[in-house]
């Protein structure tokens, strides 16, 4: 679907879906602020920045770090210009700690997942809200593993709790930003061939990213607060 050029911000953009979303946004002519924890080590992202001078800015952000969120909000106007605004915020950064077992749960790991997967998107969106354009889109990368209705086994509890809580954050943010016409959605990208998804995953990263961007481009205002997959199909909460 053709859309006019946007100013987008993608978190966790140094690899996986975040990198591919950044690549595809640039390919369609958008300007992108790509954030990651360690820009100095983000070689693929820095190569993209070299190939798209003036269109891609790489800035540091650990989504779980309050000082880093505040610094990003402070620095963004330098990149966007005084009147510049973000049209599309993709809260993509996420973590899945593997190997969790009932009977041997690790509190620190559970808390880490909640901080990154749930509080991260909520607090990043809050910090950047003054810089979002009226009518902007906010896409939170959720997961079918965060679907309470779809849970049929004990698996990846830190991740599942984090994404379920993130889904509530999506609903709350949709309410908080409704008066500015900002549409906030939870997106399941499929089981994607990234470091997190692993080699068995069914969806190529480019197809998932393309599907997500098409779904986001087609969002009607009434879709705010919904949970959709990369094909635009509704997910059960
Ligand atoms: P990935 O390959 O593991 O990449 C995760 C990205 O998140 C990396 O860039 C990582 O940065 C970043 N990140 C982790 N913690 C962070 C933090 N505290 N602050 C900033 N960045 C952080 O995962 P992916 O498959 O691309 O997943 C992208 C999103 O889709 C995630 O939210 C994930 O939960 C969701 N998702 C993925 C799948 C799948 O099958 N792959 C399925 C459902 C949902 P570092 O390099 O610094 O670690």
PDB file of C-alpha atoms and ligand atoms in Angstrom:
ATOM      1  CA  UNK A   1       0.000   0.000   0.000  1.00  0.00           C
ATOM      2  CA  UNK A   2       1.399   3.456  -0.956  1.00  0.00           C
ATOM      3  CA  UNK A   3       1.687   5.968   1.910  1.00  0.00           C
ATOM      4  CA  UNK A   4       3.182   9.489   1.989  1.00  0.00           C
ATOM      5  CA  UNK A   5       6.694   9.663   3.565  1.00  0.00           C
ATOM      6  CA  UNK A   6       6.608   9.434   7.344  1.00  0.00           C
ATOM      7  CA  UNK A   7       8.936  10.128  10.217  1.00  0.00           C
ATOM      8  CA  UNK A   8       9.214   6.818  12.050  1.00  0.00           C
ATOM      9  CA  UNK A   9      10.973   5.707  15.228  1.00  0.00           C
ATOM     10  CA  UNK A  10      11.837   2.026  15.742  1.00  0.00           C
ATOM     11  CA  UNK A  11      13.230   0.615  19.005  1.00  0.00           C
ATOM     12  CA  UNK A  12      15.554  -2.401  19.120  1.00  0.00           C
ATOM     13  CA  UNK A  13      16.531  -1.690  15.521  1.00  0.00           C
ATOM     14  CA  UNK A  14      20.024  -3.223  15.415  1.00  0.00           C
ATOM     15  CA  UNK A  15      18.899  -6.740  14.432  1.00  0.00           C
ATOM     16  CA  UNK A  16      15.903  -8.956  13.691  1.00  0.00           C
ATOM     17  CA  UNK A  17      12.537  -7.398  12.943  1.00  0.00           C
ATOM     18  CA  UNK A  18      13.589  -3.928  14.084  1.00  0.00           C
ATOM     19  CA  UNK A  19      16.415  -3.840  11.538  1.00  0.00           C
ATOM     20  CA  UNK A  20      14.171  -5.158   8.743  1.00  0.00           C
ATOM     21  CA  UNK A  21      11.364  -2.706   9.592  1.00  0.00           C
ATOM     22  CA  UNK A  22      13.945   0.102   9.451  1.00  0.00           C
ATOM     23  CA  UNK A  23      15.255  -1.166   6.103  1.00  0.00           C
ATOM     24  CA  UNK A  24      11.761  -1.328   4.590  1.00  0.00           C
ATOM     25  CA  UNK A  25      10.719   2.090   5.943  1.00  0.00           C
ATOM     26  CA  UNK A  26      13.835   3.621   4.357  1.00  0.00           C
ATOM     27  CA  UNK A  27      13.212   1.765   1.081  1.00  0.00           C
ATOM     28  CA  UNK A  28       9.767   3.339   0.791  1.00  0.00           C
ATOM     29  CA  UNK A  29      11.224   6.831   1.397  1.00  0.00           C
ATOM     30  CA  UNK A  30      10.467   7.400   5.072  1.00  0.00           C
ATOM     31  CA  UNK A  31      12.841   9.077   7.520  1.00  0.00           C
ATOM     32  CA  UNK A  32      13.724   6.837  10.429  1.00  0.00           C
ATOM     33  CA  UNK A  33      15.124   7.283  13.913  1.00  0.00           C
ATOM     34  CA  UNK A  34      16.424   3.824  14.746  1.00  0.00           C
ATOM     35  CA  UNK A  35      17.286   3.213  18.385  1.00  0.00           C
ATOM     36  CA  UNK A  36      19.322   0.461  19.966  1.00  0.00           C
ATOM     37  CA  UNK A  37      21.228  -0.221  23.162  1.00  0.00           C
ATOM     38  CA  UNK A  38      24.713   0.060  21.680  1.00  0.00           C
ATOM     39  CA  UNK A  39      24.880   2.167  18.497  1.00  0.00           C
ATOM     40  CA  UNK A  40      28.664   1.769  18.355  1.00  0.00           C
ATOM     41  CA  UNK A  41      28.235  -1.983  17.822  1.00  0.00           C
ATOM     42  CA  UNK A  42      25.222  -1.777  15.484  1.00  0.00           C
ATOM     43  CA  UNK A  43      27.173  -2.448  12.304  1.00  0.00           C
ATOM     44  CA  UNK A  44      24.225  -3.357  10.038  1.00  0.00           C
ATOM     45  CA  UNK A  45      22.291  -0.297  11.194  1.00  0.00           C
ATOM     46  CA  UNK A  46      25.285   1.997  10.759  1.00  0.00           C
ATOM     47  CA  UNK A  47      25.820   0.623   7.243  1.00  0.00           C
ATOM     48  CA  UNK A  48      22.180   1.456   6.459  1.00  0.00           C
ATOM     49  CA  UNK A  49      22.709   4.976   7.821  1.00  0.00           C
ATOM     50  CA  UNK A  50      25.665   5.366   5.440  1.00  0.00           C
ATOM     51  CA  UNK A  51      23.496   4.221   2.520  1.00  0.00           C
ATOM     52  CA  UNK A  52      20.664   6.653   3.421  1.00  0.00           C
ATOM     53  CA  UNK A  53      22.398   9.887   4.422  1.00  0.00           C
ATOM     54  CA  UNK A  54      20.067  12.268   6.228  1.00  0.00           C
ATOM     55  CA  UNK A  55      17.243   9.718   6.286  1.00  0.00           C
ATOM     56  CA  UNK A  56      18.388   7.443   9.113  1.00  0.00           C
ATOM     57  CA  UNK A  57      19.531   8.583  12.526  1.00  0.00           C
ATOM     58  CA  UNK A  58      20.786   6.015  15.005  1.00  0.00           C
ATOM     59  CA  UNK A  59      20.310   6.974  18.653  1.00  0.00           C
ATOM     60  CA  UNK A  60      20.932   5.052  21.888  1.00  0.00           C
ATOM     61  CA  UNK A  61      18.000   3.678  23.864  1.00  0.00           C
ATOM     62  CA  UNK A  62      17.685   0.922  26.413  1.00  0.00           C
ATOM     63  CA  UNK A  63      13.884   0.899  26.694  1.00  0.00           C
ATOM     64  CA  UNK A  64      14.087  -0.234  30.331  1.00  0.00           C
ATOM     65  CA  UNK A  65      16.255   2.722  31.391  1.00  0.00           C
ATOM     66  CA  UNK A  66      14.398   5.853  32.499  1.00  0.00           C
ATOM     67  CA  UNK A  67      17.391   8.155  32.029  1.00  0.00           C
ATOM     68  CA  UNK A  68      17.924   6.829  28.493  1.00  0.00           C
ATOM     69  CA  UNK A  69      14.242   7.427  27.640  1.00  0.00           C
ATOM     70  CA  UNK A  70      14.454  11.003  28.943  1.00  0.00           C
ATOM     71  CA  UNK A  71      17.694  11.625  27.013  1.00  0.00           C
ATOM     72  CA  UNK A  72      16.083  10.379  23.798  1.00  0.00           C
ATOM     73  CA  UNK A  73      13.075  12.682  24.283  1.00  0.00           C
ATOM     74  CA  UNK A  74      15.496  15.563  24.862  1.00  0.00           C
ATOM     75  CA  UNK A  75      17.650  14.793  21.806  1.00  0.00           C
ATOM     76  CA  UNK A  76      14.897  13.985  19.314  1.00  0.00           C
ATOM     77  CA  UNK A  77      13.971  17.602  18.483  1.00  0.00           C
ATOM     78  CA  UNK A  78      17.562  18.083  17.281  1.00  0.00           C
ATOM     79  CA  UNK A  79      16.940  15.305  14.738  1.00  0.00           C
ATOM     80  CA  UNK A  80      13.307  16.095  13.887  1.00  0.00           C
ATOM     81  CA  UNK A  81      13.650  19.882  13.836  1.00  0.00           C
ATOM     82  CA  UNK A  82      11.641  22.139  16.132  1.00  0.00           C
ATOM     83  CA  UNK A  83       8.327  21.466  14.391  1.00  0.00           C
ATOM     84  CA  UNK A  84       9.114  17.854  13.451  1.00  0.00           C
ATOM     85  CA  UNK A  85       6.981  15.084  14.865  1.00  0.00           C
ATOM     86  CA  UNK A  86       6.989  11.278  14.868  1.00  0.00           C
ATOM     87  CA  UNK A  87       4.216   9.847  12.652  1.00  0.00           C
ATOM     88  CA  UNK A  88       4.928   6.213  13.476  1.00  0.00           C
ATOM     89  CA  UNK A  89       6.405   4.760  16.665  1.00  0.00           C
ATOM     90  CA  UNK A  90       7.216   1.050  16.560  1.00  0.00           C
ATOM     91  CA  UNK A  91       7.916  -0.350  20.019  1.00  0.00           C
ATOM     92  CA  UNK A  92       9.787  -3.368  18.693  1.00  0.00           C
ATOM     93  CA  UNK A  93      12.463  -4.049  21.353  1.00  0.00           C
ATOM     94  CA  UNK A  94      11.748  -7.217  23.286  1.00  0.00           C
ATOM     95  CA  UNK A  95      13.410 -10.073  25.099  1.00  0.00           C
ATOM     96  CA  UNK A  96      12.654 -13.769  25.554  1.00  0.00           C
ATOM     97  CA  UNK A  97      14.596 -15.576  28.276  1.00  0.00           C
ATOM     98  CA  UNK A  98      14.603 -19.235  27.318  1.00  0.00           C
ATOM     99  CA  UNK A  99      14.919 -22.174  29.674  1.00  0.00           C
ATOM    100  CA  UNK A 100      12.375 -21.050  32.302  1.00  0.00           C
ATOM    101  CA  UNK A 101      10.858 -24.025  34.158  1.00  0.00           C
ATOM    102  CA  UNK A 102       8.022 -24.215  36.700  1.00  0.00           C
ATOM    103  CA  UNK A 103       9.694 -24.919  40.064  1.00  0.00           C
ATOM    104  CA  UNK A 104      12.882 -23.072  39.057  1.00  0.00           C
ATOM    105  CA  UNK A 105      11.624 -19.614  38.159  1.00  0.00           C
ATOM    106  CA  UNK A 106      14.107 -16.790  38.441  1.00  0.00           C
ATOM    107  CA  UNK A 107      12.600 -13.595  39.861  1.00  0.00           C
ATOM    108  CA  UNK A 108      15.253 -11.350  38.317  1.00  0.00           C
ATOM    109  CA  UNK A 109      14.557 -12.777  34.843  1.00  0.00           C
ATOM    110  CA  UNK A 110      10.799 -12.367  35.279  1.00  0.00           C
ATOM    111  CA  UNK A 111      11.307  -8.754  36.335  1.00  0.00           C
ATOM    112  CA  UNK A 112      13.644  -8.142  33.397  1.00  0.00           C
ATOM    113  CA  UNK A 113      10.983  -9.380  30.979  1.00  0.00           C
ATOM    114  CA  UNK A 114       8.328  -7.164  32.546  1.00  0.00           C
ATOM    115  CA  UNK A 115      10.647  -4.138  32.459  1.00  0.00           C
ATOM    116  CA  UNK A 116      11.570  -4.600  28.795  1.00  0.00           C
ATOM    117  CA  UNK A 117       8.448  -6.135  27.230  1.00  0.00           C
ATOM    118  CA  UNK A 118       5.701  -4.356  29.180  1.00  0.00           C
ATOM    119  CA  UNK A 119       6.982  -1.239  30.935  1.00  0.00           C
ATOM    120  CA  UNK A 120       9.342  -0.395  28.047  1.00  0.00           C
ATOM    121  CA  UNK A 121       6.646   0.276  25.401  1.00  0.00           C
ATOM    122  CA  UNK A 122       4.408   2.035  27.955  1.00  0.00           C
ATOM    123  CA  UNK A 123       7.120   4.372  29.229  1.00  0.00           C
ATOM    124  CA  UNK A 124       8.787   4.977  25.844  1.00  0.00           C
ATOM    125  CA  UNK A 125       5.405   6.008  24.440  1.00  0.00           C
ATOM    126  CA  UNK A 126       4.729   8.248  27.427  1.00  0.00           C
ATOM    127  CA  UNK A 127       8.163   9.891  27.136  1.00  0.00           C
ATOM    128  CA  UNK A 128       7.753  10.502  23.394  1.00  0.00           C
ATOM    129  CA  UNK A 129       4.050  11.451  23.480  1.00  0.00           C
ATOM    130  CA  UNK A 130       4.757  15.211  23.194  1.00  0.00           C
ATOM    131  CA  UNK A 131       6.747  14.466  20.030  1.00  0.00           C
ATOM    132  CA  UNK A 132       4.089  12.296  18.385  1.00  0.00           C
ATOM    133  CA  UNK A 133       2.073  13.914  15.605  1.00  0.00           C
ATOM    134  CA  UNK A 134      -1.671  14.157  16.105  1.00  0.00           C
ATOM    135  CA  UNK A 135      -3.076  11.156  14.230  1.00  0.00           C
ATOM    136  CA  UNK A 136       0.199   9.214  14.623  1.00  0.00           C
ATOM    137  CA  UNK A 137       0.369   5.417  14.792  1.00  0.00           C
ATOM    138  CA  UNK A 138       1.953   3.484  17.672  1.00  0.00           C
ATOM    139  CA  UNK A 139       2.579  -0.226  17.029  1.00  0.00           C
ATOM    140  CA  UNK A 140       3.624  -2.360  19.978  1.00  0.00           C
ATOM    141  CA  UNK A 141       5.246  -5.648  19.002  1.00  0.00           C
ATOM    142  CA  UNK A 142       3.320  -8.166  21.044  1.00  0.00           C
ATOM    143  CA  UNK A 143       3.077 -11.938  20.623  1.00  0.00           C
ATOM    144  CA  UNK A 144       0.543 -14.718  20.494  1.00  0.00           C
ATOM    145  CA  UNK A 145       2.382 -15.957  23.616  1.00  0.00           C
ATOM    146  CA  UNK A 146       0.912 -12.906  25.383  1.00  0.00           C
ATOM    147  CA  UNK A 147      -2.622 -14.018  24.535  1.00  0.00           C
ATOM    148  CA  UNK A 148      -4.296 -15.137  27.770  1.00  0.00           C
ATOM    149  CA  UNK A 149      -7.113 -16.779  25.789  1.00  0.00           C
ATOM    150  CA  UNK A 150      -4.606 -18.711  23.675  1.00  0.00           C
ATOM    151  CA  UNK A 151      -2.522 -20.100  26.558  1.00  0.00           C
ATOM    152  CA  UNK A 152      -2.711 -23.909  26.725  1.00  0.00           C
ATOM    153  CA  UNK A 153       0.638 -24.864  28.288  1.00  0.00           C
ATOM    154  CA  UNK A 154       3.224 -23.595  30.799  1.00  0.00           C
ATOM    155  CA  UNK A 155       5.888 -21.992  28.630  1.00  0.00           C
ATOM    156  CA  UNK A 156       8.097 -18.881  28.553  1.00  0.00           C
ATOM    157  CA  UNK A 157       6.282 -17.337  31.562  1.00  0.00           C
ATOM    158  CA  UNK A 158       8.414 -14.189  31.768  1.00  0.00           C
ATOM    159  CA  UNK A 159       7.786 -13.431  28.108  1.00  0.00           C
ATOM    160  CA  UNK A 160       4.094 -14.382  28.275  1.00  0.00           C
ATOM    161  CA  UNK A 161       3.514 -12.204  31.348  1.00  0.00           C
ATOM    162  CA  UNK A 162       5.451  -9.349  29.773  1.00  0.00           C
ATOM    163  CA  UNK A 163       3.504  -9.421  26.507  1.00  0.00           C
ATOM    164  CA  UNK A 164       0.124  -9.865  28.254  1.00  0.00           C
ATOM    165  CA  UNK A 165       0.913  -6.817  30.399  1.00  0.00           C
ATOM    166  CA  UNK A 166       2.101  -4.991  27.282  1.00  0.00           C
ATOM    167  CA  UNK A 167      -1.293  -5.711  25.719  1.00  0.00           C
ATOM    168  CA  UNK A 168      -2.945  -3.924  28.637  1.00  0.00           C
ATOM    169  CA  UNK A 169      -0.502  -1.057  28.134  1.00  0.00           C
ATOM    170  CA  UNK A 170      -1.651  -0.890  24.498  1.00  0.00           C
ATOM    171  CA  UNK A 171      -5.298  -0.592  25.576  1.00  0.00           C
ATOM    172  CA  UNK A 172      -4.429   2.059  28.172  1.00  0.00           C
ATOM    173  CA  UNK A 173      -2.294   4.069  25.726  1.00  0.00           C
ATOM    174  CA  UNK A 174      -5.086   3.917  23.141  1.00  0.00           C
ATOM    175  CA  UNK A 175      -7.290   5.647  25.731  1.00  0.00           C
ATOM    176  CA  UNK A 176      -4.633   8.137  26.834  1.00  0.00           C
ATOM    177  CA  UNK A 177      -3.890   9.260  23.257  1.00  0.00           C
ATOM    178  CA  UNK A 178      -7.391   9.006  21.745  1.00  0.00           C
ATOM    179  CA  UNK A 179      -8.135  12.711  22.016  1.00  0.00           C
ATOM    180  CA  UNK A 180      -5.168  13.421  19.729  1.00  0.00           C
ATOM    181  CA  UNK A 181      -6.357  10.862  17.178  1.00  0.00           C
ATOM    182  CA  UNK A 182      -3.319   8.660  17.851  1.00  0.00           C
ATOM    183  CA  UNK A 183      -3.963   5.003  17.017  1.00  0.00           C
ATOM    184  CA  UNK A 184      -2.256   2.447  19.271  1.00  0.00           C
ATOM    185  CA  UNK A 185      -2.250  -1.254  18.410  1.00  0.00           C
ATOM    186  CA  UNK A 186      -0.699  -4.522  19.583  1.00  0.00           C
ATOM    187  CA  UNK A 187       0.855  -6.516  16.707  1.00  0.00           C
ATOM    188  CA  UNK A 188       1.802 -10.193  16.572  1.00  0.00           C
ATOM    189  CA  UNK A 189       4.425 -10.566  13.825  1.00  0.00           C
ATOM    190  CA  UNK A 190       4.047 -14.340  13.333  1.00  0.00           C
ATOM    191  CA  UNK A 191       6.742 -16.861  14.241  1.00  0.00           C
ATOM    192  CA  UNK A 192       9.632 -15.078  12.602  1.00  0.00           C
ATOM    193  CA  UNK A 193      13.098 -16.232  11.502  1.00  0.00           C
ATOM    194  CA  UNK A 194      15.169 -14.013  13.805  1.00  0.00           C
ATOM    195  CA  UNK A 195      17.513 -14.724  16.722  1.00  0.00           C
ATOM    196  CA  UNK A 196      14.423 -14.841  18.949  1.00  0.00           C
ATOM    197  CA  UNK A 197      12.243 -16.928  16.614  1.00  0.00           C
ATOM    198  CA  UNK A 198      15.040 -19.376  15.773  1.00  0.00           C
ATOM    199  CA  UNK A 199      15.701 -21.484  12.699  1.00  0.00           C
ATOM    200  CA  UNK A 200      12.431 -23.445  12.944  1.00  0.00           C
ATOM    201  CA  UNK A 201      10.329 -20.283  12.622  1.00  0.00           C
ATOM    202  CA  UNK A 202       7.857 -20.210   9.747  1.00  0.00           C
ATOM    203  CA  UNK A 203       7.871 -16.547   8.658  1.00  0.00           C
ATOM    204  CA  UNK A 204      10.763 -14.917   6.796  1.00  0.00           C
ATOM    205  CA  UNK A 205      11.652 -11.625   8.472  1.00  0.00           C
ATOM    206  CA  UNK A 206      11.045  -9.566   5.321  1.00  0.00           C
ATOM    207  CA  UNK A 207       7.535 -10.978   4.831  1.00  0.00           C
ATOM    208  CA  UNK A 208       6.611 -10.367   8.464  1.00  0.00           C
ATOM    209  CA  UNK A 209       7.926  -6.794   8.398  1.00  0.00           C
ATOM    210  CA  UNK A 210       6.127  -6.063   5.110  1.00  0.00           C
ATOM    211  CA  UNK A 211       2.892  -7.469   6.517  1.00  0.00           C
ATOM    212  CA  UNK A 212       3.199  -5.393   9.693  1.00  0.00           C
ATOM    213  CA  UNK A 213       3.874  -2.169   7.749  1.00  0.00           C
ATOM    214  CA  UNK A 214       0.890  -2.845   5.464  1.00  0.00           C
ATOM    215  CA  UNK A 215      -1.370  -3.516   8.458  1.00  0.00           C
ATOM    216  CA  UNK A 216      -0.172  -0.321  10.195  1.00  0.00           C
ATOM    217  CA  UNK A 217      -0.634   1.755   7.012  1.00  0.00           C
ATOM    218  CA  UNK A 218      -4.203   0.513   6.699  1.00  0.00           C
ATOM    219  CA  UNK A 219      -5.257   1.191  10.304  1.00  0.00           C
ATOM    220  CA  UNK A 220      -8.515   3.102  10.677  1.00  0.00           C
ATOM    221  CA  UNK A 221      -8.944   5.281  13.792  1.00  0.00           C
ATOM    222  CA  UNK A 222     -11.509   2.780  15.074  1.00  0.00           C
ATOM    223  CA  UNK A 223      -8.769   0.101  15.166  1.00  0.00           C
ATOM    224  CA  UNK A 224      -7.050   1.791  18.101  1.00  0.00           C
ATOM    225  CA  UNK A 225      -6.699  -0.590  21.025  1.00  0.00           C
ATOM    226  CA  UNK A 226      -6.883  -3.732  18.892  1.00  0.00           C
ATOM    227  CA  UNK A 227      -4.585  -6.794  18.754  1.00  0.00           C
ATOM    228  CA  UNK A 228      -3.766  -7.798  15.171  1.00  0.00           C
ATOM    229  CA  UNK A 229      -1.363 -10.184  13.492  1.00  0.00           C
ATOM    230  CA  UNK A 230       0.928  -9.404  10.538  1.00  0.00           C
ATOM    231  CA  UNK A 231      -1.848 -10.384   8.112  1.00  0.00           C
ATOM    232  CA  UNK A 232      -4.307  -7.987   9.771  1.00  0.00           C
ATOM    233  CA  UNK A 233      -6.284 -10.762  11.472  1.00  0.00           C
ATOM    234  CA  UNK A 234      -7.661 -10.095  14.955  1.00  0.00           C
ATOM    235  CA  UNK A 235      -5.911 -11.927  17.798  1.00  0.00           C
ATOM    236  CA  UNK A 236      -7.684 -13.143  20.949  1.00  0.00           C
ATOM    237  CA  UNK A 237      -6.645 -11.261  24.089  1.00  0.00           C
TER     238      UNK A 237
HETATM  239  P1  LIG B   1      15.461 -10.409  18.382  1.00  0.00           P
HETATM  240  O1  LIG B   1      16.000 -10.871  17.095  1.00  0.00           O
HETATM  241  O2  LIG B   1      15.802 -11.137  19.632  1.00  0.00           O
HETATM  242  O3  LIG B   1      15.800  -8.846  18.578  1.00  0.00           O
HETATM  243  C1  LIG B   1      15.384  -8.214  19.741  1.00  0.00           C
HETATM  244  C2  LIG B   1      15.769  -6.758  19.649  1.00  0.00           C
HETATM  245  O4  LIG B   1      15.305  -6.106  20.860  1.00  0.00           O
HETATM  246  C3  LIG B   1      17.277  -6.551  19.591  1.00  0.00           C
HETATM  247  O5  LIG B   1      17.565  -5.442  18.795  1.00  0.00           O
HETATM  248  C4  LIG B   1      17.626  -6.258  21.042  1.00  0.00           C
HETATM  249  O6  LIG B   1      18.793  -5.485  21.222  1.00  0.00           O
HETATM  250  C5  LIG B   1      16.421  -5.433  21.418  1.00  0.00           C
HETATM  251  N1  LIG B   1      16.302  -5.274  22.862  1.00  0.00           N
HETATM  252  C6  LIG B   1      16.179  -6.219  23.823  1.00  0.00           C
HETATM  253  N2  LIG B   1      16.130  -5.657  25.043  1.00  0.00           N
HETATM  254  C7  LIG B   1      16.230  -4.309  24.836  1.00  0.00           C
HETATM  255  C8  LIG B   1      16.234  -3.176  25.687  1.00  0.00           C
HETATM  256  N3  LIG B   1      16.150  -3.297  27.023  1.00  0.00           N
HETATM  257  N4  LIG B   1      16.333  -1.942  25.137  1.00  0.00           N
HETATM  258  C9  LIG B   1      16.435  -1.808  23.802  1.00  0.00           C
HETATM  259  N5  LIG B   1      16.461  -2.829  22.936  1.00  0.00           N
HETATM  260  C10 LIG B   1      16.347  -4.068  23.458  1.00  0.00           C
HETATM  261  O7  LIG B   1      13.860 -10.391  18.327  1.00  0.00           O
HETATM  262  P2  LIG B   1      12.852 -10.215  17.075  1.00  0.00           P
HETATM  263  O8  LIG B   1      12.409 -11.557  16.672  1.00  0.00           O
HETATM  264  O9  LIG B   1      13.414  -9.275  16.087  1.00  0.00           O
HETATM  265  O10 LIG B   1      11.617  -9.570  17.849  1.00  0.00           O
HETATM  266  C11 LIG B   1      11.189  -8.226  17.675  1.00  0.00           C
HETATM  267  C12 LIG B   1       9.883  -8.065  18.451  1.00  0.00           C
HETATM  268  O11 LIG B   1       8.900  -8.980  17.942  1.00  0.00           O
HETATM  269  C13 LIG B   1      10.023  -8.379  19.939  1.00  0.00           C
HETATM  270  O12 LIG B   1       9.240  -7.488  20.696  1.00  0.00           O
HETATM  271  C14 LIG B   1       9.486  -9.785  20.046  1.00  0.00           C
HETATM  272  O13 LIG B   1       8.989 -10.082  21.334  1.00  0.00           O
HETATM  273  C15 LIG B   1       8.389  -9.760  18.998  1.00  0.00           C
HETATM  274  N6  LIG B   1       8.015 -11.097  18.511  1.00  0.00           N
HETATM  275  C16 LIG B   1       8.913 -11.857  17.835  1.00  0.00           C
HETATM  276  C17 LIG B   1       8.516 -13.127  17.407  1.00  0.00           C
HETATM  277  C18 LIG B   1       9.442 -14.023  16.627  1.00  0.00           C
HETATM  278  O14 LIG B   1       9.009 -15.152  16.281  1.00  0.00           O
HETATM  279  N7  LIG B   1      10.658 -13.622  16.313  1.00  0.00           N
HETATM  280  C19 LIG B   1       7.214 -13.593  17.642  1.00  0.00           C
HETATM  281  C20 LIG B   1       6.343 -12.783  18.348  1.00  0.00           C
HETATM  282  C21 LIG B   1       6.745 -11.528  18.765  1.00  0.00           C
HETATM  283  P3  LIG B   1      20.237  -6.151  21.643  1.00  0.00           P
HETATM  284  O15 LIG B   1      20.880  -6.570  20.353  1.00  0.00           O
HETATM  285  O16 LIG B   1      20.923  -5.035  22.349  1.00  0.00           O
HETATM  286  O17 LIG B   1      19.931  -7.326  22.536  1.00  0.00           O
END
